[in-house]
Amino acid sequence: VGAGIFTIANGTPLLPLQILWINFAVDVLLALGLGFDAETPGLMQRRPRSTSEPVIRPALGARLAVAGLLVAIGTLVVVAWGEDRYGLAVATTMGLTTASLLHIAAAYEWRDPRRSIFTRDTFANGRFNLLALAALALAFVATALPGLNRILDTVQLDGDQWRACLLAVVAYLAVAELGKLVLRLFDHGSA
């Protein structure tokens, strides 16, 4: 009964319904918000992409793969840490929460693959911000509402458990921003 490649002691880091919750509750809202996003500045001044050129170039594909790996590692580390201290039910709930929060952070980070999210432009899209807040609320209610606790096999989290989930998000943001900084420095040095 595995939901993924990695298993944590007696189970899996996320249960199938928890993965579906992330995909159909959290990610759908984020995708809708990104669909209403403003165009990338200067997009219409760029030379059109050749039809033989891939939509996702290998360098961007590698960066996306690393970002996905960081989300997986952050989630697995929190689940393993939580299971050692609190047991499997709390650990999988922490995994669901961490993965949901990391998806929200990644959506903000990948709106522009080179510019920092620590700018005013990051929050210029009001619709995206509202939908991201709704996704955040869904991440919270998955742990807080008794009905969803039964459906998703989650439990309520305490302050220390939430802090561990948020620490993974802060670590992801730090690594992503460092990567963007290196890219900007490389671009500046090449020009």
C-alpha atoms as one frame of an Amber mdcrd trajectory, in Angstrom:
protein
   0.000   0.000   0.000   2.631   2.511  -1.057   1.864   6.045  -2.175   5.398
   6.604  -3.344   8.876   5.209  -3.709   9.978   6.054  -0.189   8.511   4.398
   2.875   8.916   5.655   6.372   9.089   2.867   8.973   5.572   1.374   9.049
   3.970   3.288   6.202   4.352   5.880   3.531   5.205   9.563   3.851   1.838
  10.529   2.341  -1.322   8.499   1.947  -3.112   8.330  -1.438  -5.988  10.607
  -0.348  -3.501  13.104   1.040  -1.695  13.222  -2.310  -5.044  13.745  -4.048
  -5.830  16.566  -1.586  -2.607  18.321  -2.566  -3.242  17.767  -6.286  -6.941
  18.646  -6.433  -7.341  21.159  -3.632  -4.058  23.022  -3.267  -2.509  22.719
  -6.750  -5.704  23.434  -8.685  -6.138  26.755  -6.892  -2.520  27.669  -7.553
  -2.853  26.741 -11.243  -5.978  28.879 -11.575  -4.154  31.789  -9.970  -1.182
  31.402 -12.292  -3.605  31.351 -15.229  -4.657  34.895 -14.297  -1.081  36.093
 -13.935   0.222  39.075 -15.882   2.489  38.395 -18.825   6.235  38.312 -18.311
   7.678  41.802 -18.914   9.246  42.032 -22.385   7.705  38.756 -23.543   6.315
  40.217 -26.759   9.685  41.746 -27.654  11.426  38.361 -27.603  12.147  36.433
 -30.769   9.585  33.628 -31.193  10.696  30.136 -30.280  11.420  27.880 -33.226
   8.969  25.013 -33.663  11.912  22.582 -33.469  13.052  24.053 -30.134  11.706
  22.332 -26.988   9.250  24.259 -24.819  11.312  23.393 -21.766  15.020  23.613
 -22.494  17.322  21.115 -20.749  18.701  23.709 -18.297  15.197  24.735 -17.214
  14.145  21.079 -17.033  17.083  20.361 -14.739  16.162  23.310 -12.511  12.549
  22.120 -12.327  13.730  18.609 -11.431  15.944  19.988  -8.655  13.044  22.092
  -7.344  10.811  18.999  -7.277  13.537  17.037  -5.538  13.852  19.791  -2.912
  10.096  19.615  -2.254  10.319  15.823  -1.887  13.371  15.988   0.385  11.806
  18.687   2.574   8.630  16.649   2.936  10.489  13.389   3.685  12.769  15.030
   6.250   9.783  16.490   8.108   7.922  13.156   8.002  10.949  11.243   9.295
  11.524  13.833  12.029   7.839  13.762  12.983   7.616   9.980  13.096  10.593
   9.727  15.444   8.929  12.115  17.885   5.168  11.799  17.471   4.246   8.622
  15.582   3.028   7.871  12.081  -0.353   9.691  12.139   1.258  12.989  13.130
   4.173  12.415  10.743   1.954  11.879   7.694  -0.121  14.910   8.680   3.077
  16.939   8.896   4.044  15.554   5.485   0.734  16.659   3.979   1.092  20.099
   5.529   4.721  20.498   4.482   4.084  19.373   0.905   1.088  21.717   0.628
   3.075  24.686   1.940   6.028  23.829  -0.305   3.733  23.744  -3.344   2.507
  27.243  -2.471   6.078  28.501  -2.015   7.150  26.861  -5.286   4.257  28.495
  -7.144   5.489  31.907  -6.013   9.121  31.039  -6.751   8.405  29.764 -10.264
   6.202  32.663 -11.391   9.511  34.128 -12.538  12.376  31.633 -12.721  15.087
  34.322 -12.400  13.773  37.222 -10.314  13.590  37.107  -6.540  10.184  36.746
  -4.948  11.185  39.444  -2.477   9.915  42.240  -4.687   6.683  44.192  -4.883
   5.887  42.518  -8.235   5.534  39.149  -6.505   2.277  40.223  -4.918   0.947
  42.353  -7.800  -1.495  39.663  -8.959  -4.402  39.968  -6.528  -6.269  36.953
  -7.905  -3.239  34.718  -7.508  -2.703  35.980  -3.962  -6.333  35.254  -3.035
  -6.162  31.771  -4.520  -2.827  31.135  -2.780  -4.461  32.204   0.507  -7.318
  29.810  -0.223  -4.761  27.025  -0.854  -3.112  27.931   2.455  -6.497  27.741
   4.184  -7.084  24.299   2.650  -3.684  23.167   3.942  -4.750  24.309   7.401
  -8.277  22.861   7.407  -6.923  19.457   6.335  -5.439  19.252   9.826  -8.061
  21.206  11.777 -11.508  19.919  10.775 -12.612  16.628  12.328 -14.438  15.573
   9.146 -11.340  16.071   7.020  -9.231  14.403   9.728 -11.295  11.236   9.241
 -11.258  11.391   5.422  -7.579  12.281   5.033  -6.289  10.331   8.046  -4.870
  13.514   9.567  -4.650  14.845  13.098  -4.412  18.324  14.550  -0.878  19.692
  14.768   0.614  21.667  17.642   2.914  24.680  17.427   6.176  22.698  17.339
   4.854  20.510  14.545   3.758  23.525  12.495   7.154  25.143  13.066   8.893
  22.059  11.649   6.675  22.264   8.541   7.409  25.974   8.138  11.141  25.414
   8.623  11.155  23.177   5.525   9.442  25.978   3.573  11.982  28.560   4.752
  14.820  26.216   3.758  13.265  25.716   0.305  12.885  29.476  -0.184  16.495
  30.074   0.871  17.855  27.474  -1.568  15.594  28.673  -4.405  16.548  32.315
  -3.880  20.233  31.409  -3.700  19.893  29.541  -6.998  18.217  32.551  -8.615
  20.946  34.833  -7.294  23.632  32.605  -8.813  21.778  32.653 -12.145  21.503
  36.447 -12.087  25.194  36.792 -11.229  26.101  34.363 -14.016  23.906  36.278
 -16.471  25.443  39.589 -15.387  28.964  38.173 -15.704  28.197  36.799 -19.199
  26.826  40.105 -20.477
